CSV table of C-alpha atoms in Angstrom, one decimal:
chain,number,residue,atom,x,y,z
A,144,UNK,CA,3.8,-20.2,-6.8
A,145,UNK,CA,7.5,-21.1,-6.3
A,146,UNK,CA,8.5,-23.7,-4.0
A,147,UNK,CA,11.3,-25.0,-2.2
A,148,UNK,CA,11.2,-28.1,-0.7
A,149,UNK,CA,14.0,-29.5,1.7
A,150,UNK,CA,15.2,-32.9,2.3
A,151,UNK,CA,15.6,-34.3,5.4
A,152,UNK,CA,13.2,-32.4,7.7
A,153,UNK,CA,15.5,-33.9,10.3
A,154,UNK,CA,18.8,-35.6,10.5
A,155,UNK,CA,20.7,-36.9,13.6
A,156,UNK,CA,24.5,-38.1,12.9
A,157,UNK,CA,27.4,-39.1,14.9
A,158,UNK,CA,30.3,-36.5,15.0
A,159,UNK,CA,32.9,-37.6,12.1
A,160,UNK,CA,29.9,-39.0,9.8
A,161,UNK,CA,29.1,-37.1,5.9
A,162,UNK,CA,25.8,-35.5,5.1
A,163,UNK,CA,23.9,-34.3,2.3
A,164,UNK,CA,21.1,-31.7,2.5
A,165,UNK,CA,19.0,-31.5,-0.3
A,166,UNK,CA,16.9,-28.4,-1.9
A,167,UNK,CA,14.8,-28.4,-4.8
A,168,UNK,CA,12.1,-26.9,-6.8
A,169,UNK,CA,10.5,-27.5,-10.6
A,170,UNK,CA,10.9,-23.3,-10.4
A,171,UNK,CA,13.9,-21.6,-11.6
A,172,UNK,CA,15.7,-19.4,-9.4
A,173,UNK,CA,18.4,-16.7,-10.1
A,174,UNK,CA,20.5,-17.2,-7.2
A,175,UNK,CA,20.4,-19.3,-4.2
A,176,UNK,CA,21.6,-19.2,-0.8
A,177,UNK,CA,21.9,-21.2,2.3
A,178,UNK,CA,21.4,-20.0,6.2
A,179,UNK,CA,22.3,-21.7,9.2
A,180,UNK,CA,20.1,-20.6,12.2
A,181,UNK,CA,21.0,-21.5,15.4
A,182,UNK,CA,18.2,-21.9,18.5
A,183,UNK,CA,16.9,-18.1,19.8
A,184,UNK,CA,18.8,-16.8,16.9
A,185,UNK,CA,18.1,-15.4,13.2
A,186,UNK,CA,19.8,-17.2,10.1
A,187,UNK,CA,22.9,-16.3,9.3
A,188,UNK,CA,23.8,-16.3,5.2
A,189,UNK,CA,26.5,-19.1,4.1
A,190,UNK,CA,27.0,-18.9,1.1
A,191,UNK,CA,25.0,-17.5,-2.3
A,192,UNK,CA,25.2,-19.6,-5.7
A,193,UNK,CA,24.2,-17.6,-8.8
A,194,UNK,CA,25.6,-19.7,-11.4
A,195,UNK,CA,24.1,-23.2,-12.9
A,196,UNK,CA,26.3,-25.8,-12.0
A,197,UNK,CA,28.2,-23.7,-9.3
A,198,UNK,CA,30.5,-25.2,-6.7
A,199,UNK,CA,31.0,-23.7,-3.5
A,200,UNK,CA,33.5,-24.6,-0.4
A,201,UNK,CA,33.3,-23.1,2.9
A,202,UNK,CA,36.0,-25.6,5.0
A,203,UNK,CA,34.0,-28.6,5.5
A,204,UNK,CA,30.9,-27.5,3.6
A,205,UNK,CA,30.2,-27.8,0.0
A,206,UNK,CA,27.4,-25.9,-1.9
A,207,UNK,CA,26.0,-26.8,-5.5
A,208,UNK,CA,23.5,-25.1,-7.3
A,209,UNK,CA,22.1,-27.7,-10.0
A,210,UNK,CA,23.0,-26.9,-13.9
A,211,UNK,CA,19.0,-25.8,-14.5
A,212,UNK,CA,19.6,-23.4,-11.6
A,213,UNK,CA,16.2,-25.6,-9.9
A,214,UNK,CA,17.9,-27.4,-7.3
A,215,UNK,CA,20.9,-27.1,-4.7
A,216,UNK,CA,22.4,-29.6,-2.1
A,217,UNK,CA,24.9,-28.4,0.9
A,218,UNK,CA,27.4,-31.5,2.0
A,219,UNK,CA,28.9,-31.5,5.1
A,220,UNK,CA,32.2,-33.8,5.5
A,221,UNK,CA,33.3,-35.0,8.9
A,222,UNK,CA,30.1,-33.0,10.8
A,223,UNK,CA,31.0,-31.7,14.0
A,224,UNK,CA,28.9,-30.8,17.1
A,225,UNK,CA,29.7,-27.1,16.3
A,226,UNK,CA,27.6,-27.9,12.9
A,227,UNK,CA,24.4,-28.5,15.0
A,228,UNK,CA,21.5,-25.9,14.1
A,229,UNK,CA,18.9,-25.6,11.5
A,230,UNK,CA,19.7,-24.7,7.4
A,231,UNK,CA,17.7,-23.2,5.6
A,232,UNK,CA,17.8,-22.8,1.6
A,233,UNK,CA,16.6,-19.2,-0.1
A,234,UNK,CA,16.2,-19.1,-4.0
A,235,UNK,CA,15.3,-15.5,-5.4
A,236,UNK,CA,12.3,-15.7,-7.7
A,237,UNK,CA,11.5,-14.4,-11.5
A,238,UNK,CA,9.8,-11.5,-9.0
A,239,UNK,CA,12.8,-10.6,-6.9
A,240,UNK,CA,11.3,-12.1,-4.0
A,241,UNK,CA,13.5,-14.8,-1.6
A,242,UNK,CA,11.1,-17.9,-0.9
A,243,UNK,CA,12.4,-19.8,1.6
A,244,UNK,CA,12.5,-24.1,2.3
A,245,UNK,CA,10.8,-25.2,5.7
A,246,UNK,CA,14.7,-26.0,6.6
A,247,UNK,CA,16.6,-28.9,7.8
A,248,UNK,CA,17.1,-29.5,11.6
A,249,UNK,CA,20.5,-31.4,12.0
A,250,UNK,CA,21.9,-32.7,15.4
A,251,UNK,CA,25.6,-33.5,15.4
A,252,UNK,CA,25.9,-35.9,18.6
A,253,UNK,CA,29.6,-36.3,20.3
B,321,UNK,CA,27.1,-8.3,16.3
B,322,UNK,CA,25.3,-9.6,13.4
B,323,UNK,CA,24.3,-5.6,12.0
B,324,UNK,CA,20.9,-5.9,12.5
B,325,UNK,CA,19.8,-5.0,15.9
B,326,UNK,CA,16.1,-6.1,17.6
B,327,UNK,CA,14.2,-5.4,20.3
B,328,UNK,CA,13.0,-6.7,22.6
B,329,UNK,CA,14.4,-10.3,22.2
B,330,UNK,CA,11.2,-11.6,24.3
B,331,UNK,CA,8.0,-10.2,25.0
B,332,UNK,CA,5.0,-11.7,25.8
B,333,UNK,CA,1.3,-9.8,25.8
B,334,UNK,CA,-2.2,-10.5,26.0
B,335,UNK,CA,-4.9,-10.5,23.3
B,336,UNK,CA,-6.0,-6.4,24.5
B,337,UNK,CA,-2.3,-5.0,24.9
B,338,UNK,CA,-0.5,-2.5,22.2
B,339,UNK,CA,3.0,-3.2,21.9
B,340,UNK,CA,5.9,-2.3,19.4
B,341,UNK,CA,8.7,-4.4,18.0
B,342,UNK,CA,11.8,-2.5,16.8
B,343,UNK,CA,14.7,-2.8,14.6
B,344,UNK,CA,18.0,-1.1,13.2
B,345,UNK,CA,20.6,-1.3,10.8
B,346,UNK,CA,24.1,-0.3,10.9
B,347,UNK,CA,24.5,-1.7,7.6
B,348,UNK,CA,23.8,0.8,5.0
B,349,UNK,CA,21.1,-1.3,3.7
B,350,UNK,CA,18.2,0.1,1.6
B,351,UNK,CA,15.7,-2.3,2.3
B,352,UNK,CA,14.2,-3.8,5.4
B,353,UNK,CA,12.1,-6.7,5.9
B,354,UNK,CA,9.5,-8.3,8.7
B,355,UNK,CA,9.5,-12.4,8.4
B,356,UNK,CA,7.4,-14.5,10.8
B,357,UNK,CA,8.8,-17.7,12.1
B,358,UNK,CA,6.2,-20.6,13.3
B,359,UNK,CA,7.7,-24.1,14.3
B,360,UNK,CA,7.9,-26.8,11.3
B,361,UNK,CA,6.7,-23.4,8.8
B,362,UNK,CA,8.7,-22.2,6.0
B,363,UNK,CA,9.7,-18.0,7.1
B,364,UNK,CA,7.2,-16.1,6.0
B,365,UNK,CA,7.4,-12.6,4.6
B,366,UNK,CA,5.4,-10.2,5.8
B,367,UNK,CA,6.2,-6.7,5.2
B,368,UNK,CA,9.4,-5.0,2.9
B,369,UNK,CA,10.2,-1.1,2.6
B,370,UNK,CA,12.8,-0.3,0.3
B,371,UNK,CA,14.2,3.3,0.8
B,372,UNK,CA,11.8,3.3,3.4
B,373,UNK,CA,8.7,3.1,0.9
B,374,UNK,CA,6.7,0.2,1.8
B,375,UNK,CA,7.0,-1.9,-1.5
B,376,UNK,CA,4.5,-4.9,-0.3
B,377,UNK,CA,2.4,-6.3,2.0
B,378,UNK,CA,2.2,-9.9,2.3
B,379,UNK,CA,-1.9,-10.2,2.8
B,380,UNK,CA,-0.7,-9.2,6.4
B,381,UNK,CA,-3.5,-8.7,8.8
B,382,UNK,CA,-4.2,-5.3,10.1
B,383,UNK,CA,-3.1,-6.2,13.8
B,384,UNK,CA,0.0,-5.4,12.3
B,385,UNK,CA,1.1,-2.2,11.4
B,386,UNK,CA,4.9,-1.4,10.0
B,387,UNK,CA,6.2,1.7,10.4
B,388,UNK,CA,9.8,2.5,8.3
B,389,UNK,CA,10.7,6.3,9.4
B,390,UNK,CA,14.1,6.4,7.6
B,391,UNK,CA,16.5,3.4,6.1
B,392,UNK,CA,17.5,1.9,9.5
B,393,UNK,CA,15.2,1.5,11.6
B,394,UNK,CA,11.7,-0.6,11.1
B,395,UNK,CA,9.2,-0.8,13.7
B,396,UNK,CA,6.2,-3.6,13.9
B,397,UNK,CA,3.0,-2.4,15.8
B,398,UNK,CA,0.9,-4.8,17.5
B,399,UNK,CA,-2.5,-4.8,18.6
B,400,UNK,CA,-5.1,-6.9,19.5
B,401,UNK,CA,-2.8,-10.3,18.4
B,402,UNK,CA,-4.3,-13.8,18.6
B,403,UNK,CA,-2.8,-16.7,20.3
B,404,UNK,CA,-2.1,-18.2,17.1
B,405,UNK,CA,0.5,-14.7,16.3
B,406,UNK,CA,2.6,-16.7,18.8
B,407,UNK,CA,5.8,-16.9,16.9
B,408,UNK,CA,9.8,-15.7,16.5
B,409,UNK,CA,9.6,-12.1,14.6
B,410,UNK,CA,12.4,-11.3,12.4
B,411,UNK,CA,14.0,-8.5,10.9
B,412,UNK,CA,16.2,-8.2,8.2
B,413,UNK,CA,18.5,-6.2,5.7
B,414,UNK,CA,19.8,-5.9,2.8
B,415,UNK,CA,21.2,-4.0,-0.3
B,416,UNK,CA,18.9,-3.8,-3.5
B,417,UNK,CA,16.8,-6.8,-3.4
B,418,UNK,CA,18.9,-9.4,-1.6
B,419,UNK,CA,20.3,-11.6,-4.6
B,420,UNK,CA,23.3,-12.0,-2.7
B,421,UNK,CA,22.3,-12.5,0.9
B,422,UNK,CA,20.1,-11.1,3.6
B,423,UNK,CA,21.5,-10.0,6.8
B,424,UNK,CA,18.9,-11.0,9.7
B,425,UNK,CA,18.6,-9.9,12.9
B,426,UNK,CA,18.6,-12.1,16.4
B,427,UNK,CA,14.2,-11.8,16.2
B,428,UNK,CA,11.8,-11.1,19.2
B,429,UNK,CA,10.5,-14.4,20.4
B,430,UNK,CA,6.4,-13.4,21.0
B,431,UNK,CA,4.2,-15.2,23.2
B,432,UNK,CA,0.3,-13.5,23.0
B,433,UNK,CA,-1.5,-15.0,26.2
């Protein structure tokens, strides 16, 4: 059975700090993709990965999918308020299927 | 607007009631899926119909009951839930077999009393 395992559970930062959410798995996965999910609502996709090594930007968020295509981590620089919400990671198994992590509940404080 | 539509966004039954939960996609989407969502749980998959065939069934028990008449809309059928079915029900879609991203919808919060 694949896995995903997340890292923090739960994080709670000061507006203006850096974080780093982690995402791994001794699986491989074909592609990868992050969700944020904010409270009474479903995720909502990021950003996909597909490539070992991959680097992704979205403004203040950076996306890496590890080089053995096992692991991924989502940086946040300067975290704001807005940023608050739960992120989930998604790798697509050697069956097709997307298993997801058990997410990472952040809280950006003003 | 997110492209995947559900209804109701609450509901809350007892343990004898029938009720339906409903989505629909404006998406163009071939497949549709039914996750559960339990507090400190990873989502779990429950049901997926591609082209509306239902291509598996997570070991879902049978007081649920999908129902996929054409490519946009999915249906959930309850009946006779348990307290412990207490959870946020999600829909989503997406094209082939989601490499690239799901699309989800805004879920039914579920309360069974």
């Amino acid at each position: 059975t694949q896995l995903l395992e997340q890292s923090p559970q739960f994080l709670s930062i000061q507006e203006g700090e850096n974080l780093t959410v982690y995402c791994n798995s001794s699986s491989v996965f074909s592609s990868l993709q992050w969700y944020r999910q904010e409270p009474g609502e479903g995720p909502v996709l990021l950003v996909t990965v597909v490539t070992g090594g991959e680097v992704k930007k979205l403004k203040r968020l950076t996306f890496q999918f590890g080089d053995a295509r096992k692991d991924s981590s989502l940086h946040i620089t300067a975290a704001q308020p807005g940023d608050t919400g739960l992120y989930l990671c998604a790798g697509t198994s050697n069956t097709g299927k997307l298993i997801f992590g058990q997410g990472t509940t952040l809280q950006v404080k003003p | 607007e997110t492209g995947v539509t559900q209804t109701p966004r609450h509901l809350v039954m007892g343990m004898t009631n029938k009720k339906s939960l409903k989505c629909e996609q404006h998406l163009g989407h071939n497949a549709m899926y039914w996750y559960k969502q339990s507090a400190k749980k990873p989502l779990e998959l429950m049901f997926v119909y591609n082209f509306k065939e239902q291509t598996e069934n997570n070991s879902v028990p049978s007081r649920f009951s999908p129902e996929c008449p054409n490519s946009s809309h999915l249906f959930l059928h309850l009946h006779t839930l348990q307290p412990e079915d207490s959870a946020l029900y999600l829909c989503a879609s997406s094209q082939d077999q989601g490499a690239y991203g799901y699309t989800f919808g805004s879920g039914t919060r579920l309360t069974v009393v």
